[in-house]
Structure formats: structure tokens, C-alpha cells
Amino acid sequence: MDFDTFFSDQLAGLKAEGNYRVFTDIERRRGAFPAATRHTQTGETREVTVWCSNDYLGMGQSKVVLDAMHEALDKCGAGAGGTRNISGTNHYHVLLERELADLHGKEAALLFTSGYVSNWAALGTLAARIPGCVVLSDALNHASMIEGIRHSRAEKHVFAHNDPEDLDRRLSQMDPDRPKLVAFESVYSMDGDIAPIAEICDVADKHGAMTYLDEVHGVGLYGPRGGGIAERDDLMDRLTVIEGTLGKAFGVMGGYIAASEALCDFVRSFSSGFIFTTALPPAVAAGARAAVKHLKVSEMERRRQQRNVRVVRAKLAELGIPTLDNPSHIVPVMVGDPVKCKRISDWLMDTHGIYVQPINYPTVPKGTERLRLTPSPVHTDGDIDRLVTALSQIWSECALHRKFNVA
């Protein structure tokens, strides 16, 4: 078999469909974000404004975080030096796990190298190791959750998205004595809708099921201390496991679960995704801990972000630019075609220096391609006006000349 020809043909298919992903080479500039420097393939550089970052609160630029990382780097050096089991458990890891357990009102927390890994490892371990466990998974769960459940080889049932009635119907058909695990998210990252957590917990409690909540797009952003949607709605005690990330609102990287001491120790002891991987660098753990501690007491970042989200939504609505309505911080501008979505993204970058990554299949279903805006507290009113003006211009050109024929 000519492997390279096969690879090239498969990539050509992606490009023809408009689903080939192009990475934008940027440098975030300390103290200036969302301004960043873009490096082109021709070696040129240009200043751009980033509108699609998951550093939702700008904590990746926070002096509090950077100072903590510098201190840990000077004290401990670069890497952890091994897996958590073999010399890699640094005191900063222990302190961060305590901070996260406190954030979610749980007995313990367990760190992983990313949010993807924490979902894959925790769900995979729990569903595989609990005898006869059956998993009920929301239809729009993240790929990391799907892969973890698949890896477990446990029986899986997919319930309709954010639909407690369908979940109840499916659970009612199962042996009441069988172990069950309900896995779902709080904020769904592409549509920005929010799960009915209380109602899902009611159904799970009725059937004696464990609950596993992915708060990746909620932690730091919601609740009086940044504990997520479950904290905002006073529901953290009703959830068996709360999973989160350190790479979005907390501005660094890593993932974690928070749960009972026994459950965290169980995953720690049996999960290959935890046991056989090098621990996070101590400086990363220190920076994440500083971000978590800061957002437990500071409301300024959340208030400013929520204000900017409202302003962007209102200005786009005034212009008739189609967005997906939702109650969260995510603003999807709907285009509905992968090629047109990429062209608009390129036009915004080339003409206005505005960086918004096109979101295409398989991240979202075909026909729902979009530009996913994430207003942050570090965007200024001037940034917002420039974004809205540019989008207004492209939408007007589309309407007059059918240049891209957007929805």
C-alpha cells in the first residue's frame, strides 16, 4: 500500500468538504492580550485581536498567576521529574488538589494533564471497574467523555440532549439494582446551552445512579467562588463527580476530578491515564492554584466578562447578524456552510486583523458551521466596536453581492 498517497487523498477530501483545519500561528503578548502577533507562512508578522480564546477571563495574563509560576519555577525547576507515583508528586500538586476539592465542596480532588485526559481516565476507570455498570450519556457530550465511556467497554445508552424525561424513561427500563452512571456537561461548549442539573439529579437519585458532571466550560465563570453552574445553583453536593479543567477560565493547563476521598483514591489507584503519565510541571500547578484562589474571592473578572457578552450579543442582534441564543458566555455566529465559514474567517483576519476560528464538522454537525465568539473581560469597548463593524460589513456584502451567501 502507498501510505502517503492514502494520507494525501484523505486530506484532499477534507479540503474539498471545507473541513480541513488550518492552525493560526500566533504569539500571545503578556499584558496586551487579546492583542497577539500572527506569524504568516511567508515570514511576515501582523497584530491581530483574538476573539476565540478559551482563556475566558484572561487569567493566562494575570500577574497573580505569572508571579506564582515564576516563584515555583525558580524554586523547583522546569518539570515534575516523573509520574505522580515515581518522584513526580510535587507539593504544588498537593496544594492545588486541596484547593480544587475546597472549590467544589468535595473531600478530595485528583489532577490530570488535561481536561480530555481527566474525562477519558475517570469515566473509563469508573465504568470499567464497577461491576455491571451501565452509562447514560447525554447526546452532545464532549469527545473526551465519549472516548472514556467507549474505552471502558461498559454498556452505554445515549439520552436526548438535556432531556431528564428521556433519561428517566431509559433508567426505568433497567434493573433497579444495577450500578448506573449518568454523565453530562453543565455548559455545552459549541451551542452554549446549560444543562438542567437539578432535574437530572432528581432522576438519577430516583434510580440510585451516580452523577458525573463536566464543568469544563463553567468553572471559574459561574458561582460566587467560580465553582461553576453547580455552585451557582447550589447543587454541588448532589453530584458524585465534578470534572473540570485548568486550561480555560483558570488560564493554564490540566484537568481534574473532585469527589469523595474513596472515589478519587480509586481512580488514582486503577486509572492507567493517571498512573503512567508524567505529572504537570510544578510551575503550572502553582499558576493554576493561584488562579483558583484569586477567582474564589474576585468577582471583577466575571462581572466584566458578563457585561461584554451582553454588549456583543445586543450589538449583533441590532444588526440582524444570526447568533445562537443561549444563557451562557459563548456567542455562536451561525453561518451554516464550512467553505463560507472559512472564507469569512479569513476575510476578518486579512482585512481587519480579527481572529475568529471557523468551527466545522466534526466539532459541530454539518450544516451548523459557525464562528464561535468568546468575549472576555480583557476585550475593550473599542475591540467590540471593531468586531461588530467588521461583521456588519461582511454581512452587508453578503446580502448585496452574495459574496459568500451566508445564512
Short mmCIF file of C-alpha atoms in Angstrom, two decimals:
data_model
loop_
_atom_site.label_atom_id
_atom_site.label_comp_id
_atom_site.label_asym_id
_atom_site.label_seq_id
_atom_site.Cartn_x
_atom_site.Cartn_y
_atom_site.Cartn_z
CA MET A 1 0.00 0.00 0.00
CA ASP A 2 1.19 3.51 -0.83
CA PHE A 3 0.58 5.02 2.58
CA ASP A 4 1.48 8.61 1.74
CA THR A 5 -0.90 8.60 -1.23
CA PHE A 6 -3.64 7.30 1.03
CA PHE A 7 -2.94 10.05 3.57
CA SER A 8 -2.88 12.73 0.87
CA ASP A 9 -6.16 11.53 -0.66
CA GLN A 10 -7.88 11.59 2.72
CA LEU A 11 -6.63 15.12 3.37
CA ALA A 12 -7.75 16.22 -0.10
CA GLY A 13 -11.24 15.01 0.79
CA LEU A 14 -11.24 17.11 3.93
CA LYS A 15 -10.16 20.17 1.96
CA ALA A 16 -12.87 19.63 -0.67
CA GLU A 17 -15.52 19.46 2.04
CA GLY A 18 -14.21 22.61 3.71
CA ASN A 19 -13.38 20.70 6.89
CA TYR A 20 -9.57 20.83 6.70
CA ARG A 21 -8.21 22.59 9.76
CA VAL A 22 -5.58 25.30 9.40
CA PHE A 23 -3.70 26.33 12.53
CA THR A 24 -3.14 30.05 13.03
CA ASP A 25 0.39 30.75 14.29
CA ILE A 26 0.17 33.45 16.96
CA GLU A 27 2.16 34.76 19.90
CA ARG A 28 0.16 35.94 22.90
CA ARG A 29 1.79 39.05 24.28
CA ARG A 30 1.98 39.41 28.03
CA GLY A 31 -0.02 42.36 29.22
CA ALA A 32 -1.53 43.06 25.80
CA PHE A 33 -3.95 40.16 25.27
CA PRO A 34 -6.34 39.87 23.39
CA ALA A 35 -3.82 41.51 21.08
CA ALA A 36 -1.40 38.94 19.68
CA THR A 37 1.20 38.68 16.94
CA ARG A 38 0.35 36.49 13.97
CA HIS A 39 3.14 34.79 12.01
CA THR A 40 2.33 34.04 8.38
CA GLN A 41 3.84 31.30 6.22
CA THR A 42 5.74 33.97 4.29
CA GLY A 43 7.52 35.08 7.47
CA GLU A 44 5.54 38.28 7.92
CA THR A 45 4.06 39.33 11.26
CA ARG A 46 0.87 41.21 11.96
CA GLU A 47 -1.05 42.29 15.04
CA VAL A 48 -4.41 40.58 15.49
CA THR A 49 -7.18 40.66 18.09
CA VAL A 50 -8.16 37.21 19.33
CA TRP A 51 -11.92 36.59 19.70
CA CYS A 52 -11.98 32.80 20.05
CA SER A 53 -9.76 32.04 23.04
CA ASN A 54 -10.86 29.70 25.82
CA ASP A 55 -8.80 31.79 28.25
CA TYR A 56 -12.22 33.14 29.13
CA LEU A 57 -11.20 35.54 31.91
CA GLY A 58 -7.70 36.46 30.75
CA MET A 59 -6.12 34.66 33.72
CA GLY A 60 -3.32 33.42 31.46
CA GLN A 61 -2.10 37.05 31.53
CA SER A 62 -2.77 37.70 35.22
CA LYS A 63 0.14 38.97 37.31
CA VAL A 64 -1.13 36.81 40.18
CA VAL A 65 -0.73 33.69 38.04
CA LEU A 66 2.56 34.68 36.43
CA ASP A 67 4.17 35.60 39.74
CA ALA A 68 3.18 32.23 41.22
CA MET A 69 4.62 30.41 38.22
CA HIS A 70 7.89 32.34 38.34
CA GLU A 71 8.27 31.60 42.04
CA ALA A 72 7.64 27.87 41.54
CA LEU A 73 9.95 27.73 38.53
CA ASP A 74 12.77 29.33 40.49
CA LYS A 75 12.13 27.07 43.47
CA CYS A 76 11.53 23.69 41.74
CA GLY A 77 12.86 23.91 38.20
CA ALA A 78 11.03 23.05 34.99
CA GLY A 79 9.48 19.58 35.13
CA ALA A 80 7.93 17.37 37.77
CA GLY A 81 10.58 14.72 37.20
CA GLY A 82 8.31 11.70 36.85
CA THR A 83 4.86 10.24 37.21
CA ARG A 84 2.92 11.03 40.36
CA ASN A 85 3.83 7.57 41.66
CA ILE A 86 7.56 7.81 40.96
CA SER A 87 9.03 11.05 42.34
CA GLY A 88 6.60 13.31 40.42
CA THR A 89 4.24 14.38 43.20
CA ASN A 90 5.36 17.91 43.94
CA HIS A 91 3.94 19.81 46.90
CA TYR A 92 2.32 22.24 44.46
CA HIS A 93 0.21 19.35 43.13
CA VAL A 94 -0.97 18.53 46.63
CA LEU A 95 -1.84 22.15 47.38
CA LEU A 96 -3.73 22.50 44.09
CA GLU A 97 -5.77 19.35 44.70
CA ARG A 98 -6.76 20.67 48.12
CA GLU A 99 -7.77 23.99 46.56
CA LEU A 100 -9.92 22.26 43.95
CA ALA A 101 -11.60 19.98 46.49
CA ASP A 102 -12.49 23.07 48.52
CA LEU A 103 -13.76 24.88 45.41
CA HIS A 104 -16.33 22.15 44.76
CA GLY A 105 -17.14 21.24 48.36
CA LYS A 106 -15.74 17.73 47.97
CA GLU A 107 -13.46 15.61 50.15
CA ALA A 108 -10.74 15.27 47.54
CA ALA A 109 -9.58 16.11 44.03
CA LEU A 110 -7.25 14.43 41.55
CA LEU A 111 -5.12 16.19 38.93
CA PHE A 112 -4.60 15.09 35.32
CA THR A 113 -2.58 16.55 32.48
CA SER A 114 -5.65 17.87 30.61
CA GLY A 115 -9.41 18.04 30.77
CA TYR A 116 -9.56 15.49 27.96
CA VAL A 117 -7.44 13.06 29.94
CA SER A 118 -9.41 13.57 33.15
CA ASN A 119 -12.68 12.66 31.40
CA TRP A 120 -11.17 9.77 29.48
CA ALA A 121 -9.39 8.34 32.51
CA ALA A 122 -12.07 8.87 35.16
CA LEU A 123 -15.06 7.73 33.11
CA GLY A 124 -13.09 4.88 31.60
CA THR A 125 -11.97 3.65 35.00
CA LEU A 126 -15.27 4.03 36.83
CA ALA A 127 -17.41 2.42 34.13
CA ALA A 128 -14.95 -0.43 33.57
CA ARG A 129 -14.22 -1.24 37.20
CA ILE A 130 -17.71 -1.05 38.72
CA PRO A 131 -19.20 -4.50 38.03
CA GLY A 132 -22.09 -4.39 35.56
CA CYS A 133 -22.05 -0.59 35.34
CA VAL A 134 -24.22 0.98 32.64
CA VAL A 135 -23.56 4.54 31.49
CA LEU A 136 -26.23 7.05 30.50
CA SER A 137 -24.56 9.69 28.33
CA ASP A 138 -26.01 12.97 27.07
CA ALA A 139 -26.28 13.05 23.27
CA LEU A 140 -23.99 16.11 23.00
CA ASN A 141 -21.27 15.06 25.43
CA HIS A 142 -17.70 16.00 24.58
CA ALA A 143 -15.47 13.62 22.63
CA SER A 144 -13.33 13.01 25.73
CA MET A 145 -16.36 11.69 27.62
CA ILE A 146 -17.45 9.54 24.69
CA GLU A 147 -13.96 8.08 24.34
CA GLY A 148 -13.69 7.35 28.06
CA ILE A 149 -17.00 5.53 28.05
CA ARG A 150 -16.08 3.62 24.90
CA HIS A 151 -12.72 2.66 26.40
CA SER A 152 -14.47 1.21 29.45
CA ARG A 153 -16.45 -1.23 27.26
CA ALA A 154 -19.38 -0.71 29.60
CA GLU A 155 -22.92 -0.78 28.26
CA LYS A 156 -23.89 2.71 27.14
CA HIS A 157 -27.20 4.41 26.46
CA VAL A 158 -27.42 7.88 24.92
CA PHE A 159 -30.26 10.03 26.22
CA ALA A 160 -31.69 13.03 24.37
CA HIS A 161 -29.76 16.22 24.96
CA ASN A 162 -30.70 17.99 28.22
CA ASP A 163 -33.81 15.80 28.48
CA PRO A 164 -34.49 14.47 32.01
CA GLU A 165 -37.70 12.79 30.83
CA ASP A 166 -35.85 10.68 28.28
CA LEU A 167 -33.22 9.87 30.90
CA ASP A 168 -35.96 8.78 33.31
CA ARG A 169 -37.59 6.62 30.66
CA ARG A 170 -34.33 4.84 29.88
CA LEU A 171 -33.41 4.30 33.54
CA SER A 172 -36.91 2.96 34.28
CA GLN A 173 -36.29 0.13 31.84
CA MET A 174 -33.17 -1.07 33.67
CA ASP A 175 -32.68 -3.40 36.59
CA PRO A 176 -33.07 -1.14 39.67
CA ASP A 177 -30.18 -2.94 41.38
CA ARG A 178 -27.74 -2.44 38.51
CA PRO A 179 -24.98 0.20 39.00
CA LYS A 180 -25.66 3.26 36.82
CA LEU A 181 -23.66 6.36 35.95
CA VAL A 182 -25.21 9.47 34.37
CA ALA A 183 -22.63 11.59 32.51
CA PHE A 184 -23.38 15.10 31.25
CA GLU A 185 -22.00 18.63 30.97
CA SER A 186 -23.02 21.90 32.58
CA VAL A 187 -22.24 24.30 29.71
CA TYR A 188 -22.05 22.80 26.23
CA SER A 189 -19.17 24.50 24.51
CA MET A 190 -20.43 24.91 20.95
CA ASP A 191 -24.11 25.83 21.44
CA GLY A 192 -23.58 27.44 24.85
CA ASP A 193 -26.70 25.91 26.37
CA ILE A 194 -26.83 24.87 30.03
CA ALA A 195 -27.97 21.54 31.45
CA PRO A 196 -30.95 21.23 33.81
CA ILE A 197 -28.67 19.89 36.52
CA ALA A 198 -31.25 19.76 39.31
CA GLU A 199 -33.74 17.84 37.19
CA ILE A 200 -31.11 15.37 36.01
CA CYS A 201 -30.00 14.84 39.61
CA ASP A 202 -33.64 14.24 40.60
CA VAL A 203 -33.90 11.47 38.00
CA ALA A 204 -30.53 9.98 38.96
CA ASP A 205 -31.46 9.96 42.65
CA LYS A 206 -34.78 8.31 41.87
CA HIS A 207 -32.94 5.43 40.20
CA GLY A 208 -29.92 5.26 42.51
CA ALA A 209 -27.50 6.41 39.79
CA MET A 210 -24.18 8.19 40.22
CA THR A 211 -23.82 11.57 38.52
CA TYR A 212 -20.75 12.78 36.63
CA LEU A 213 -20.78 16.47 35.65
CA ASP A 214 -18.29 18.01 33.24
CA GLU A 215 -17.92 21.65 34.35
CA VAL A 216 -15.06 22.44 31.95
CA HIS A 217 -16.83 25.49 30.49
CA GLY A 218 -18.34 26.52 33.83
CA VAL A 219 -15.52 26.53 36.39
CA GLY A 220 -14.17 29.98 37.17
CA LEU A 221 -17.04 31.61 35.30
CA TYR A 222 -20.12 30.91 37.40
CA GLY A 223 -20.92 30.76 41.08
CA PRO A 224 -19.84 33.13 43.87
CA ARG A 225 -16.39 31.47 44.05
CA GLY A 226 -16.10 30.21 40.47
CA GLY A 227 -17.23 26.67 41.25
CA GLY A 228 -19.33 26.51 38.09
CA ILE A 229 -23.00 26.17 37.27
CA ALA A 230 -23.46 23.60 40.05
CA GLU A 231 -22.16 26.09 42.60
CA ARG A 232 -24.28 28.89 41.16
CA ASP A 233 -27.38 26.72 41.54
CA ASP A 234 -26.32 25.28 44.93
CA LEU A 235 -26.16 21.72 43.59
CA MET A 236 -22.56 20.61 44.12
CA ASP A 237 -23.44 18.27 46.98
CA ARG A 238 -25.84 16.35 44.73
CA LEU A 239 -23.15 15.36 42.21
CA THR A 240 -20.97 12.28 42.64
CA VAL A 241 -18.13 13.62 40.48
CA ILE A 242 -17.40 17.13 39.23
CA GLU A 243 -14.81 17.31 36.47
CA GLY A 244 -13.09 20.48 35.34
CA THR A 245 -10.15 22.00 33.52
CA LEU A 246 -7.37 24.38 34.42
CA GLY A 247 -6.88 25.38 30.78
CA LYS A 248 -9.86 27.66 30.22
CA ALA A 249 -11.12 30.15 32.81
CA PHE A 250 -8.12 29.40 35.06
CA GLY A 251 -5.77 30.25 32.19
CA VAL A 252 -3.13 27.49 32.47
CA MET A 253 -3.49 23.78 31.64
CA GLY A 254 -4.51 20.50 33.22
CA GLY A 255 -7.70 18.70 34.24
CA TYR A 256 -9.14 17.27 37.43
CA ILE A 257 -11.99 15.49 39.16
CA ALA A 258 -13.43 16.37 42.56
CA ALA A 259 -15.36 13.75 44.52
CA SER A 260 -15.24 11.67 47.68
CA GLU A 261 -11.85 10.66 49.01
CA ALA A 262 -12.62 7.00 48.26
CA LEU A 263 -13.63 7.67 44.63
CA CYS A 264 -10.58 9.83 43.91
CA ASP A 265 -8.29 7.24 45.51
CA PHE A 266 -10.00 4.53 43.45
CA VAL A 267 -9.33 6.39 40.18
CA ARG A 268 -5.79 7.23 41.32
CA SER A 269 -5.09 3.57 42.02
CA PHE A 270 -6.63 1.98 38.92
CA SER A 271 -6.52 4.53 36.08
CA SER A 272 -3.75 3.95 33.55
CA GLY A 273 -4.32 7.50 32.26
CA PHE A 274 -3.23 8.77 35.66
CA ILE A 275 -0.64 6.18 36.68
CA PHE A 276 1.50 6.11 33.55
CA THR A 277 1.84 9.78 32.60
CA THR A 278 4.32 12.42 33.75
CA ALA A 279 2.87 14.87 36.25
CA LEU A 280 2.15 18.51 35.44
CA PRO A 281 5.16 20.83 35.85
CA PRO A 282 5.16 22.35 39.36
CA ALA A 283 5.04 25.88 37.91
CA VAL A 284 1.83 25.02 36.04
CA ALA A 285 0.26 23.66 39.22
CA ALA A 286 1.34 26.77 41.11
CA GLY A 287 -0.14 29.07 38.47
CA ALA A 288 -3.40 27.15 38.39
CA ARG A 289 -3.68 27.25 42.18
CA ALA A 290 -3.12 31.00 42.16
CA ALA A 291 -5.88 31.42 39.55
CA VAL A 292 -8.33 29.26 41.51
CA LYS A 293 -7.59 31.11 44.76
CA HIS A 294 -7.93 34.50 43.08
CA LEU A 295 -11.26 33.73 41.41
CA LYS A 296 -12.69 32.43 44.68
CA VAL A 297 -12.61 35.98 46.03
CA SER A 298 -12.62 38.24 42.96
CA GLU A 299 -15.86 38.95 41.08
CA MET A 300 -14.39 41.66 38.86
CA GLU A 301 -13.34 39.32 36.03
CA ARG A 302 -16.70 37.55 35.92
CA ARG A 303 -18.72 40.78 36.03
CA ARG A 304 -16.65 42.37 33.25
CA GLN A 305 -16.92 39.28 31.06
CA GLN A 306 -20.67 39.01 31.53
CA ARG A 307 -21.06 42.68 30.67
CA ASN A 308 -19.02 42.26 27.46
CA VAL A 309 -21.03 39.19 26.45
CA ARG A 310 -24.26 41.18 26.83
CA VAL A 311 -22.87 44.08 24.78
CA VAL A 312 -21.67 41.86 21.93
CA ARG A 313 -24.98 39.98 21.80
CA ALA A 314 -27.01 43.20 21.79
CA LYS A 315 -24.95 44.85 19.05
CA LEU A 316 -25.09 41.77 16.80
CA ALA A 317 -28.84 41.48 17.35
CA GLU A 318 -29.33 45.14 16.34
CA LEU A 319 -27.61 44.37 13.03
CA GLY A 320 -29.57 41.18 12.41
CA ILE A 321 -26.46 39.00 12.47
CA PRO A 322 -27.66 35.49 13.39
CA THR A 323 -26.41 34.12 16.69
CA LEU A 324 -27.49 31.04 18.60
CA ASP A 325 -29.46 32.19 21.62
CA ASN A 326 -28.23 30.73 24.92
CA PRO A 327 -27.79 31.78 28.58
CA SER A 328 -24.00 31.37 28.70
CA HIS A 329 -20.86 33.28 27.79
CA ILE A 330 -20.47 31.63 24.37
CA VAL A 331 -21.71 33.57 21.31
CA PRO A 332 -22.01 31.36 18.20
CA VAL A 333 -22.42 33.36 14.96
CA MET A 334 -24.21 30.95 12.65
CA VAL A 335 -23.04 30.57 9.04
CA GLY A 336 -24.19 27.07 8.05
CA ASP A 337 -21.58 26.19 5.44
CA PRO A 338 -17.96 25.11 6.04
CA VAL A 339 -16.42 26.78 2.98
CA LYS A 340 -18.21 30.07 3.60
CA CYS A 341 -17.36 29.92 7.28
CA LYS A 342 -13.66 29.59 6.47
CA ARG A 343 -13.83 32.38 3.88
CA ILE A 344 -15.45 34.77 6.34
CA SER A 345 -12.88 33.87 8.99
CA ASP A 346 -10.06 34.50 6.51
CA TRP A 347 -11.61 37.81 5.44
CA LEU A 348 -11.91 39.01 9.02
CA MET A 349 -8.27 38.13 9.64
CA ASP A 350 -6.87 39.55 6.41
CA THR A 351 -8.98 42.70 6.28
CA HIS A 352 -9.40 43.64 9.94
CA GLY A 353 -6.87 41.61 11.92
CA ILE A 354 -9.71 39.87 13.77
CA TYR A 355 -9.04 36.23 14.61
CA VAL A 356 -12.14 34.05 14.91
CA GLN A 357 -11.57 30.37 14.17
CA PRO A 358 -14.21 28.69 11.96
CA ILE A 359 -15.94 25.79 13.71
CA ASN A 360 -16.81 22.97 11.32
CA TYR A 361 -17.65 19.26 11.35
CA PRO A 362 -16.94 17.06 13.30
CA THR A 363 -16.84 19.61 16.15
CA VAL A 364 -20.38 20.64 15.18
CA PRO A 365 -22.93 18.85 12.94
CA LYS A 366 -22.78 19.54 9.21
CA GLY A 367 -24.94 22.49 8.28
CA THR A 368 -24.38 24.25 11.61
CA GLU A 369 -20.92 25.69 10.93
CA ARG A 370 -20.24 28.84 12.88
CA LEU A 371 -17.85 31.46 14.22
CA ARG A 372 -17.61 30.95 17.97
CA LEU A 373 -17.05 34.25 19.77
CA THR A 374 -15.83 34.31 23.36
CA PRO A 375 -15.95 37.87 24.73
CA SER A 376 -13.64 38.28 27.71
CA PRO A 377 -13.01 40.91 30.38
CA VAL A 378 -9.83 41.97 28.59
CA HIS A 379 -11.67 42.99 25.40
CA THR A 380 -12.20 46.73 25.33
CA ASP A 381 -15.23 48.63 24.02
CA GLY A 382 -13.04 49.56 21.05
CA ASP A 383 -12.34 45.87 20.36
CA ILE A 384 -16.07 45.18 20.46
CA ASP A 385 -16.88 48.06 18.10
CA ARG A 386 -14.24 46.91 15.60
CA LEU A 387 -15.58 43.33 15.69
CA VAL A 388 -19.19 44.40 15.20
CA THR A 389 -18.30 46.84 12.41
CA ALA A 390 -16.35 44.16 10.55
CA LEU A 391 -19.11 41.58 10.89
CA SER A 392 -21.67 44.16 9.78
CA GLN A 393 -19.60 44.91 6.69
CA ILE A 394 -19.21 41.29 5.66
CA TRP A 395 -22.88 40.51 6.27
CA SER A 396 -23.90 43.55 4.20
CA GLU A 397 -21.63 42.50 1.35
CA CYS A 398 -23.05 39.00 1.51
CA ALA A 399 -26.59 40.32 1.28
CA LEU A 400 -25.83 42.70 -1.59
CA HIS A 401 -23.45 40.64 -3.68
CA ARG A 402 -23.97 37.09 -2.41
CA LYS A 403 -20.21 37.06 -1.97
CA PHE A 404 -20.30 34.19 0.48
CA ASN A 405 -24.06 33.57 0.59
CA VAL A 406 -24.20 33.17 4.36
CA ALA A 407 -27.34 32.01 6.10
#
